Short mmCIF file of C-alpha atoms and ligand atoms in Angstrom, two decimals:
data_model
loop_
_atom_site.label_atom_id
_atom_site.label_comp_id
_atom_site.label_asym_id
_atom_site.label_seq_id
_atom_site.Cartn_x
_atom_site.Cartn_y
_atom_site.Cartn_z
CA UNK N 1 109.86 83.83 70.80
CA UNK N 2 107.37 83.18 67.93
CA UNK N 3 103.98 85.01 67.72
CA UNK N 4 102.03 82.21 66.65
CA UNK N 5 98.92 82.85 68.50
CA UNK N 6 95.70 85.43 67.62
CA UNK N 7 94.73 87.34 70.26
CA UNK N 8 91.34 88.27 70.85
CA UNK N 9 91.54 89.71 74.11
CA UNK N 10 89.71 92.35 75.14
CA UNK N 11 92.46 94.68 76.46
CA UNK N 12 95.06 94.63 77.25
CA UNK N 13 95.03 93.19 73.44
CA UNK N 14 96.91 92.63 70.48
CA UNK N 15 99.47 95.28 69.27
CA UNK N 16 100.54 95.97 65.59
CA UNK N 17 103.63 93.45 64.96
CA UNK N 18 105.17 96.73 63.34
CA UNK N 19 105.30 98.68 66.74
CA UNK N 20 106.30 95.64 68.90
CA UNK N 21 109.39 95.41 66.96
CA UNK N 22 110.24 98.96 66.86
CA UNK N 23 109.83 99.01 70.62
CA UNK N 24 111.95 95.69 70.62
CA UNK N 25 114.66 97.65 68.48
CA UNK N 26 114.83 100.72 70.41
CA UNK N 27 114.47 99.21 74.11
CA UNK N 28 117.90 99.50 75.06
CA UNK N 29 119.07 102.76 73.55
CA UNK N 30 116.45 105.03 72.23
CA UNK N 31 118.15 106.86 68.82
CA UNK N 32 121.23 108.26 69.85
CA UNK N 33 120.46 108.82 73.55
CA UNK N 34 122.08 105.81 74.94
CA UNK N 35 119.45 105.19 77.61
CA UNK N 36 116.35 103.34 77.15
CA UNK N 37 112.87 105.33 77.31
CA UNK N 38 112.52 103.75 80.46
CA UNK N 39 115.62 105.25 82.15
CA UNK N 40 114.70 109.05 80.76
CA UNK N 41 113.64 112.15 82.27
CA UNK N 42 110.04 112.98 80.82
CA UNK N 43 111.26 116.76 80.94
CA UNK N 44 114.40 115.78 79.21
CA UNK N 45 114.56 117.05 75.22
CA UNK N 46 114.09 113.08 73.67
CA UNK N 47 111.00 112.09 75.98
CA UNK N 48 109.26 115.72 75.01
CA UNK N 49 109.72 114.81 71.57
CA UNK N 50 108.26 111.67 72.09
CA UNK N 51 105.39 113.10 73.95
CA UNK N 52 104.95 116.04 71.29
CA UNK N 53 104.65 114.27 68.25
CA UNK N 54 102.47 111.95 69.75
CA UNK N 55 100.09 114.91 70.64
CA UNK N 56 100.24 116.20 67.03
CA UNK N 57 99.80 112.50 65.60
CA UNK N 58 96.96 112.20 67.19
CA UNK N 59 95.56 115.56 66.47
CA UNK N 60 95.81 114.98 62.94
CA UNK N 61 94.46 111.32 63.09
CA UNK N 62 91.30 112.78 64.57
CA UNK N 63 91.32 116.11 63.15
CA UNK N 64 91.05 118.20 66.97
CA UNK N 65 90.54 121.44 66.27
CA UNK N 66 92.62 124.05 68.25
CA UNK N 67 90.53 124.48 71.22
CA UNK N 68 90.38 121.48 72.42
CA UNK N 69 93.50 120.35 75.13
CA UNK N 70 94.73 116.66 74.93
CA UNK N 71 96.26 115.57 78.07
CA UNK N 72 97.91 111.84 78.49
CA UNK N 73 97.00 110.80 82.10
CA UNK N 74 96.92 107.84 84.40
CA UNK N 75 94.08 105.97 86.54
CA UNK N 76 92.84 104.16 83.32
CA UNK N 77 89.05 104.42 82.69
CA UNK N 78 87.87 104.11 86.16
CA UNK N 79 90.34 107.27 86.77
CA UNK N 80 88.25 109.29 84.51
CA UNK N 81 84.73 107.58 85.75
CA UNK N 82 85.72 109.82 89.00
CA UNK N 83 87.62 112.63 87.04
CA UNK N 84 84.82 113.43 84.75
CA UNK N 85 82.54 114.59 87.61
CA UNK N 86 85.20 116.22 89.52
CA UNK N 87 85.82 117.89 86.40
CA UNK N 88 82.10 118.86 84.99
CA UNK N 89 79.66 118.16 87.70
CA UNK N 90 80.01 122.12 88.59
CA UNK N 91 79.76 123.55 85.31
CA UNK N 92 76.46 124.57 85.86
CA UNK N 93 74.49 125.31 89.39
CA UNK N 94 73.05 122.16 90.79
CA UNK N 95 75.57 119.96 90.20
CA UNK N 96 73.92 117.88 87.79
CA UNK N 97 74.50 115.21 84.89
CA UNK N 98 72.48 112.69 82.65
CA UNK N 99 74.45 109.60 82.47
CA UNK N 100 73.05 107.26 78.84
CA UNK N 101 73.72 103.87 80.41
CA UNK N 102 74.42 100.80 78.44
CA UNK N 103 76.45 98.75 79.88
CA UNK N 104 78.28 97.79 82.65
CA UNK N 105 80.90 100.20 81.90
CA UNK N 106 78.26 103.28 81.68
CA UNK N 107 77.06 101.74 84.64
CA UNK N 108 80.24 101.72 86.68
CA UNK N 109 80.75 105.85 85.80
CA UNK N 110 77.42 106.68 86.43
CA UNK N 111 77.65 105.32 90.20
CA UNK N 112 80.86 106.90 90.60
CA UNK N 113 79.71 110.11 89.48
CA UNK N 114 76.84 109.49 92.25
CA UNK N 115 79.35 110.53 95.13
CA UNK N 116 80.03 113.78 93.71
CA UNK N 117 76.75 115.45 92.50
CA UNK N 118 73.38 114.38 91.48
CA UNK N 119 73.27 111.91 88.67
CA UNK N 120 70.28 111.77 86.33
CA UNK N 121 69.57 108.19 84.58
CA UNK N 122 68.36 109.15 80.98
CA UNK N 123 67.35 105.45 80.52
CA UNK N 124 66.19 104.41 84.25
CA UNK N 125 64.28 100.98 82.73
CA UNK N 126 66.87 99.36 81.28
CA UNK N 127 66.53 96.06 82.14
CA UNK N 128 69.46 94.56 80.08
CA UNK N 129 72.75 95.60 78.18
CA UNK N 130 71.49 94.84 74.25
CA UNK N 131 69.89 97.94 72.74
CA UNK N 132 70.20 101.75 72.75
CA UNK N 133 66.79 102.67 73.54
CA UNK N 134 65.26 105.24 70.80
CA UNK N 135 66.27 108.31 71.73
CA UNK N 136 62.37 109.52 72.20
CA UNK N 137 62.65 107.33 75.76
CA UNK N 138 65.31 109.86 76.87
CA UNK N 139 64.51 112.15 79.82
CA UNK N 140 67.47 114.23 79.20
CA UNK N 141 67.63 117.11 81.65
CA UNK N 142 68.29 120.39 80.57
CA UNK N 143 69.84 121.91 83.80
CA UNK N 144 72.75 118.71 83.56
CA UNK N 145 76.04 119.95 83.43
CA UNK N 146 76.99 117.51 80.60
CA UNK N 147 75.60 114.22 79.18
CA UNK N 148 77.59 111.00 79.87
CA UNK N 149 77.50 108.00 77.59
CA UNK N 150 80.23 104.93 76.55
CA UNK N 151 81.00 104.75 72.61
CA UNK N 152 81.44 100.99 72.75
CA UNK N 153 80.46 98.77 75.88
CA UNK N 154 82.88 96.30 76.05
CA UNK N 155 81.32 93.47 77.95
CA UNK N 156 78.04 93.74 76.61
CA UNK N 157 79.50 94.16 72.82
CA UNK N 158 76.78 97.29 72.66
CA UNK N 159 78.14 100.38 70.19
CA UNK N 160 76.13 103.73 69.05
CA UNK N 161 76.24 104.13 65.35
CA UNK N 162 75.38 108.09 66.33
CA UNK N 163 76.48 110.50 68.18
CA UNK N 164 73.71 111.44 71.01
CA UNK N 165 71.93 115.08 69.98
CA UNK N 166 72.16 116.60 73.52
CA UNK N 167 70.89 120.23 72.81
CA UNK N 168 73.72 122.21 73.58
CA UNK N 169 74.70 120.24 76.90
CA UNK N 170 78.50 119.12 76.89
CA UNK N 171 78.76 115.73 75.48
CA UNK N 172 80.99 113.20 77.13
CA UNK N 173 82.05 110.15 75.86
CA UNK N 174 84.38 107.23 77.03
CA UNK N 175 85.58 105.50 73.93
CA UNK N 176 88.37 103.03 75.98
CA UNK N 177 87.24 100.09 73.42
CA UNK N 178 86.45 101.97 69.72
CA UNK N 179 88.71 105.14 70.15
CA UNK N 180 90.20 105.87 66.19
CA UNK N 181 88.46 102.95 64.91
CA UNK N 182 86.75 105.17 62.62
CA UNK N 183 86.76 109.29 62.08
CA UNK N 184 84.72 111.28 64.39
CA UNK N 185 83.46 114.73 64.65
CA UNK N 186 85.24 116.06 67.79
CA UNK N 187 83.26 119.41 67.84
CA UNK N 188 80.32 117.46 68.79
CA UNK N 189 81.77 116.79 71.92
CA UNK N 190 83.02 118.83 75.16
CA UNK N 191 85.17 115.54 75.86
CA UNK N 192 86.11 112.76 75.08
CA UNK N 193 89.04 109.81 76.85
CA UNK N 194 90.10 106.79 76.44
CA UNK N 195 92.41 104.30 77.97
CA UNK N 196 95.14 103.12 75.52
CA UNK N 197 95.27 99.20 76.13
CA UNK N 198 92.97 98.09 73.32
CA UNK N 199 92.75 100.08 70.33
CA UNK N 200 95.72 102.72 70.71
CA UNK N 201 98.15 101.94 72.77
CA UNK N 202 99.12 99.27 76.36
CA UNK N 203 98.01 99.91 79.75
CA UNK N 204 98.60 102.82 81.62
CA UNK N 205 97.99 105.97 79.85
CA UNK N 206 94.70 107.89 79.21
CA UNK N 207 93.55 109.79 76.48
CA UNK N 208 91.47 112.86 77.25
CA UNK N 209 90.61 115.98 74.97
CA UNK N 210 88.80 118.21 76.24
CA UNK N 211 87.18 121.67 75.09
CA UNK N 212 88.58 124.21 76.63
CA UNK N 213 85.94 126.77 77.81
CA UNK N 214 84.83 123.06 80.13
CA UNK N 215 87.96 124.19 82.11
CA UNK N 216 88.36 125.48 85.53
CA UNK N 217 85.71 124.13 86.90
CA UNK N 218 86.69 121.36 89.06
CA UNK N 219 85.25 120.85 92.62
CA UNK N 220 87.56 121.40 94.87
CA UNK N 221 88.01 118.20 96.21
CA UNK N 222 89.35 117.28 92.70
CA UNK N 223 92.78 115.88 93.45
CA UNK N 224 95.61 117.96 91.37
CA UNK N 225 96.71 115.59 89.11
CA UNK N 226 93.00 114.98 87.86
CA UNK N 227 92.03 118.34 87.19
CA UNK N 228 92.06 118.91 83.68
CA UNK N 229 93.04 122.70 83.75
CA UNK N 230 96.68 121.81 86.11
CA UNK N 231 97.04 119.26 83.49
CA UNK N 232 96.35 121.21 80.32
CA UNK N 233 98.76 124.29 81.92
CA UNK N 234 101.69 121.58 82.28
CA UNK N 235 101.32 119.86 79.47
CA UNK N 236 100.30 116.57 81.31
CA UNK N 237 103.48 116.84 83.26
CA UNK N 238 102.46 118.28 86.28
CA UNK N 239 103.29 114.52 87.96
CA UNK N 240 105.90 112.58 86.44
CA UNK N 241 103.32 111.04 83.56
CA UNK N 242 103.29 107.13 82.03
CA UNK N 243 106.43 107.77 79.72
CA UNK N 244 106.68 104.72 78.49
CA UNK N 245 103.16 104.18 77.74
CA UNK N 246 102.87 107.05 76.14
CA UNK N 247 106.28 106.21 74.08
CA UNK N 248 104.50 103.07 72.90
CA UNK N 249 101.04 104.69 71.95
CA UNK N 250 103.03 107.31 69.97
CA UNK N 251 104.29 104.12 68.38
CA UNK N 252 100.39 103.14 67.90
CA UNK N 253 100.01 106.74 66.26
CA UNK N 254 102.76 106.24 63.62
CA UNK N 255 101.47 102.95 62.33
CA UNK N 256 97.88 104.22 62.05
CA UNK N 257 99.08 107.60 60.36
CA UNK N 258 100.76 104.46 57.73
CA UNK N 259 97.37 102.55 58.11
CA UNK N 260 95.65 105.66 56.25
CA UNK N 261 94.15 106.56 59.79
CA UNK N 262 90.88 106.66 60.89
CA UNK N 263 89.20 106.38 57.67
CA UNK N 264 91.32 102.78 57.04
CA UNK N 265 90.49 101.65 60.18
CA UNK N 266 86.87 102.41 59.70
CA UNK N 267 86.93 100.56 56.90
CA UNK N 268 88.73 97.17 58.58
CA UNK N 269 86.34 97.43 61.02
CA UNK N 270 83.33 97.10 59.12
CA UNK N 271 84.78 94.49 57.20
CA UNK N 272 86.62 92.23 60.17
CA UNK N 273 82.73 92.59 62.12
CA UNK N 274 80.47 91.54 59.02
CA UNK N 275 82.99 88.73 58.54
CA UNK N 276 81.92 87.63 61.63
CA UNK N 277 78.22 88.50 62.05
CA UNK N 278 77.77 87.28 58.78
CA UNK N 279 78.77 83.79 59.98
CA UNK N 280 76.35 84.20 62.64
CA UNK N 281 73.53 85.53 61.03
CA UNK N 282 73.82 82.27 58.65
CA UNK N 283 74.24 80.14 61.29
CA UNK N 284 70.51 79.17 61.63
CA UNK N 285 70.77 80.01 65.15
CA UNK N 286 73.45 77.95 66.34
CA UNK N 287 75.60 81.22 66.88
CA UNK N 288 73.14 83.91 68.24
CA UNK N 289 74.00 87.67 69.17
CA UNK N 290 71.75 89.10 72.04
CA UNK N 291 72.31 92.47 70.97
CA UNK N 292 69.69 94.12 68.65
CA UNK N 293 71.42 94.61 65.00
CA UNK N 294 71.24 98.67 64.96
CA UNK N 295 73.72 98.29 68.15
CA UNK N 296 76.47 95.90 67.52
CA UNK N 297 80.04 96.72 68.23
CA UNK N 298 82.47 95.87 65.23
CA UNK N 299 84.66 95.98 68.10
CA UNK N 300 83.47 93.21 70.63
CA UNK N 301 81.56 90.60 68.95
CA UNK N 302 79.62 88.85 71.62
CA UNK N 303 77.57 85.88 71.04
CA UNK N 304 75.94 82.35 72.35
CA UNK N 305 76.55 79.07 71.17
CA UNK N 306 74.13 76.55 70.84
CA UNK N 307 70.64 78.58 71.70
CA UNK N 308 70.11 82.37 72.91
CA UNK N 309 71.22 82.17 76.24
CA UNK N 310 74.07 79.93 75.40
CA UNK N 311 74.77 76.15 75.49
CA UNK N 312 77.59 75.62 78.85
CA UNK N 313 79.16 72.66 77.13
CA UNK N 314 79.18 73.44 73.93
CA UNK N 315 80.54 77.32 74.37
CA UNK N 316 83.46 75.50 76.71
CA UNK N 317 83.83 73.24 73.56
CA UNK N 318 84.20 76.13 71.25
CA UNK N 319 86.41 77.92 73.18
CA UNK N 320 89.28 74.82 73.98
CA UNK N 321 89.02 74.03 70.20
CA UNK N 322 89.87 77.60 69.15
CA UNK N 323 92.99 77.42 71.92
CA UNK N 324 94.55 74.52 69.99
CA UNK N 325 94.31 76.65 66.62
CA UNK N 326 95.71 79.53 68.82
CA UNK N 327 93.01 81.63 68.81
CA UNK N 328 92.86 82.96 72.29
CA UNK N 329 90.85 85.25 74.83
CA UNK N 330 87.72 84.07 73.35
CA UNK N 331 85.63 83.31 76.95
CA UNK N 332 83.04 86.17 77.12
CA UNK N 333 83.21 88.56 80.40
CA UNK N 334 82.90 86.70 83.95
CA UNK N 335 79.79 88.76 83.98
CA UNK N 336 77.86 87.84 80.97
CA UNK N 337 79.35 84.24 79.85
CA UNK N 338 79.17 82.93 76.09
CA UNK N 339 82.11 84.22 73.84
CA UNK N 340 83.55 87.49 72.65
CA UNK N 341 85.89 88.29 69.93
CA UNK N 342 87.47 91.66 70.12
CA UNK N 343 88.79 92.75 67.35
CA UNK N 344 90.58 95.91 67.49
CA UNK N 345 93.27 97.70 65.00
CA UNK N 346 95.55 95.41 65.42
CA UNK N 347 93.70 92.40 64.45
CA UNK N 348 94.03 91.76 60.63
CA UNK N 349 91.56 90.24 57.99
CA UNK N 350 93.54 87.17 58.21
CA UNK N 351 93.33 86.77 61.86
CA UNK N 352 89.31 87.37 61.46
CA UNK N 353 88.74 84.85 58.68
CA UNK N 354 90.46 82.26 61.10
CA UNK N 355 87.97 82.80 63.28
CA UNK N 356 85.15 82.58 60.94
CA UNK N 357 86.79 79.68 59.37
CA UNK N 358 86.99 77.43 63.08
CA UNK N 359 83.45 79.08 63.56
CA UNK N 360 81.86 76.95 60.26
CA UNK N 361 83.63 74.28 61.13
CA UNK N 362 82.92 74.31 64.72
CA UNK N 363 78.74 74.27 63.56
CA UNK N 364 79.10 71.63 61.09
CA UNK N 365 80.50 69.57 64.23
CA UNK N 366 78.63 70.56 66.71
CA UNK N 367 74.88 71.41 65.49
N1 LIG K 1 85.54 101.92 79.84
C1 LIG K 1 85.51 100.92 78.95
C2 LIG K 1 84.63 101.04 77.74
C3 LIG K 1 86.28 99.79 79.17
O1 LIG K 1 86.27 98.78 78.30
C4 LIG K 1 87.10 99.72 80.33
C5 LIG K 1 88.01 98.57 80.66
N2 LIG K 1 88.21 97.61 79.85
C6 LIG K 1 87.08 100.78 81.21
C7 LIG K 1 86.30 101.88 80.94
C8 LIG K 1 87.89 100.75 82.48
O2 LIG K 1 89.20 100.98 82.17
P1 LIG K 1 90.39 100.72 83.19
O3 LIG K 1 90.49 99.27 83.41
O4 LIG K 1 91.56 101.30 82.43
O5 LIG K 1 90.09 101.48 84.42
#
């Protein structure tokens, strides 16, 4: 079946064309083993090799140093909006943390985190999702156990272009939607996850890496296969983990080691989101972003049509027309309407100047 369609989705989304086919190639019979990775036992010699090397790809791709534990788990993002707490809440007496909220995604961890300790809202007048507030309107607390914030909200297409100065306090950070899109400083952080289905990976399979002096302190309602330290002792197998999830995000790890890794894809980032913003910004207003310019994602391009809270017709317009060129996934969350691009690894300058291409063409229709 032909792969004539660009995929903007916002995750699941687009995989390299590369990986697919290697999957495609190996589905049946992985190397010599005769079975598919499917059909194998994850404590079986091929499947740890599998699991190993992608540990150590990824290791190198973001340069973890040695005291930090990388575990592959499952329950997605909304595992780890409960994990996290039942992790970290009790690092420190009171059973505190400072959640930075952004975005619905922020949002949706910080009320989790509310049934298992006292959570602290560093920006309680946020009104809406399209600015980081300077950071001199943030009542941090310096009791919290660790300060919570989302790299990239997805829905709202809001990104930090820092990393939050928390004064010692563990920094956590979910990074689902930007994770190796460009290099980070892991010792900033005391952890950091993502799910795998947009930038790294398909559904199914987590990300965490966590410091490990952060371990050990779960509450003890934590159930076993979230707490970090039972994971980081079995090597994320203490429950039979997401093998073939993890198979194809070690896939995901190859191709970006190839790529020139995080640096590269720092790089294709910038350029796929100013191809796009730069369209808008010329636009005259007919495209308008409701985010502030010092937070837009290169990741999730969100955006009106038509005037700033968005034409109905002519956004339904825009998004049938780009369907027939096979540009798909386009609508913007249920939640916030208008249209979003996501364009993650996978998606290639090409793909982007498609988009910008149907966007001119769209305005000199439409406007
Ligand atoms: N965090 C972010 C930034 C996300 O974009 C998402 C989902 N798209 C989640 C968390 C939730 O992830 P999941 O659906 O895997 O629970």
């Amino acid at each position: 079946a032909s792969r004539k369609v660009i995929n903007f989705a916002p995750g699941p989304a687009k995989l390299p064309e590369q990986v697919m086919k290697q999957a495609q190639d190996e589905f049946v019979s992985f190397g010599e083993s005769g079975i598919s990775v499917l059909e194998m036992s994850h404590r079986g010699s091929d499947f740890l090799d599998i699991i190993n090397t992608a540990e150590n790809n990824l290791r190198d791709l973001m340069n973890i140093p040695d005291n930090y534990k990388v575990l592959f788990l499952q329950g997605g993002g909304n595992g780890q909006f409960a994990a996290v707490p039942l992790n970290l809440m009790n690092f420190k007496p009171g059973c505190k943390a400072d959640y930075i909220v952004t975005g619905s995604w922020s949002a949706k961890a910080a009320k989790e985190a509310e049934k298992y300790g006292q959570v602290n809202y560093v920006l309680p007048n946020m009104k809406d999702y399209t600015s980081i507030p300077d950071v001199s309107e943030w009542k941090l607390d310096p009791e919290a156990s660790y300060v919570y914030y989302c790299d990239n909200e997805t829905v709202h297409g809001v990104e930090f272009h820092f990393i939050p100065d928390t004064n010692e306090v563990p920094l956590v950070v979910d990074m689902s939607s930007n994770i190796l899109s460009r290099p980070i400083d892991v010792t900033k952080f005391g952890l950091i996850y993502g799910g795998a289905q947009k930038n790294i990976g398909c559904a199914g399979v987590t990300v965490v890496i966590v410091r490990e002096d952060l371990l050990g302190h779960a509450q003890p309602i934590c159930p076993t296969i979230f707490d970090y330290r039972v994971q980081a002792g079995n090597s994320s197998l203490y429950n039979t983990p997401p093998t073939f999830s993890i198979y194809m995000m070690g896939l995901v790890f190859k191709w970006l080691v190839q790529q020139g890794g995080a640096h590269a894809m720092k790089d294709l980032s910038n350029e796929k989101s100013s191809i796009i913003y730069e369209v808008i910004d010329q636009s005259n207003g007919f495209y308008c972003v409701p985010v502030e310019p010092t937070a837009r994602s290169r990741m999730n391009i969100c955006f009106r049509i038509g005037s700033k809270d968005g034409n109905a017709t002519l956004e339904k317009l825009f998004i049938e027309g780009a369907a027939k060129k096979g540009m798909q996934s386009l609508k913007g969350h249920r939640s916030v309407g208008g249209i979003r691009a996501s364009v993650y690894n996978a998606i290639t300058i090409e793909e982007t100047q498609a988009l910008a291409t149907y966007m001119k063409e769209f305005k000199r229709q439409n406007h």
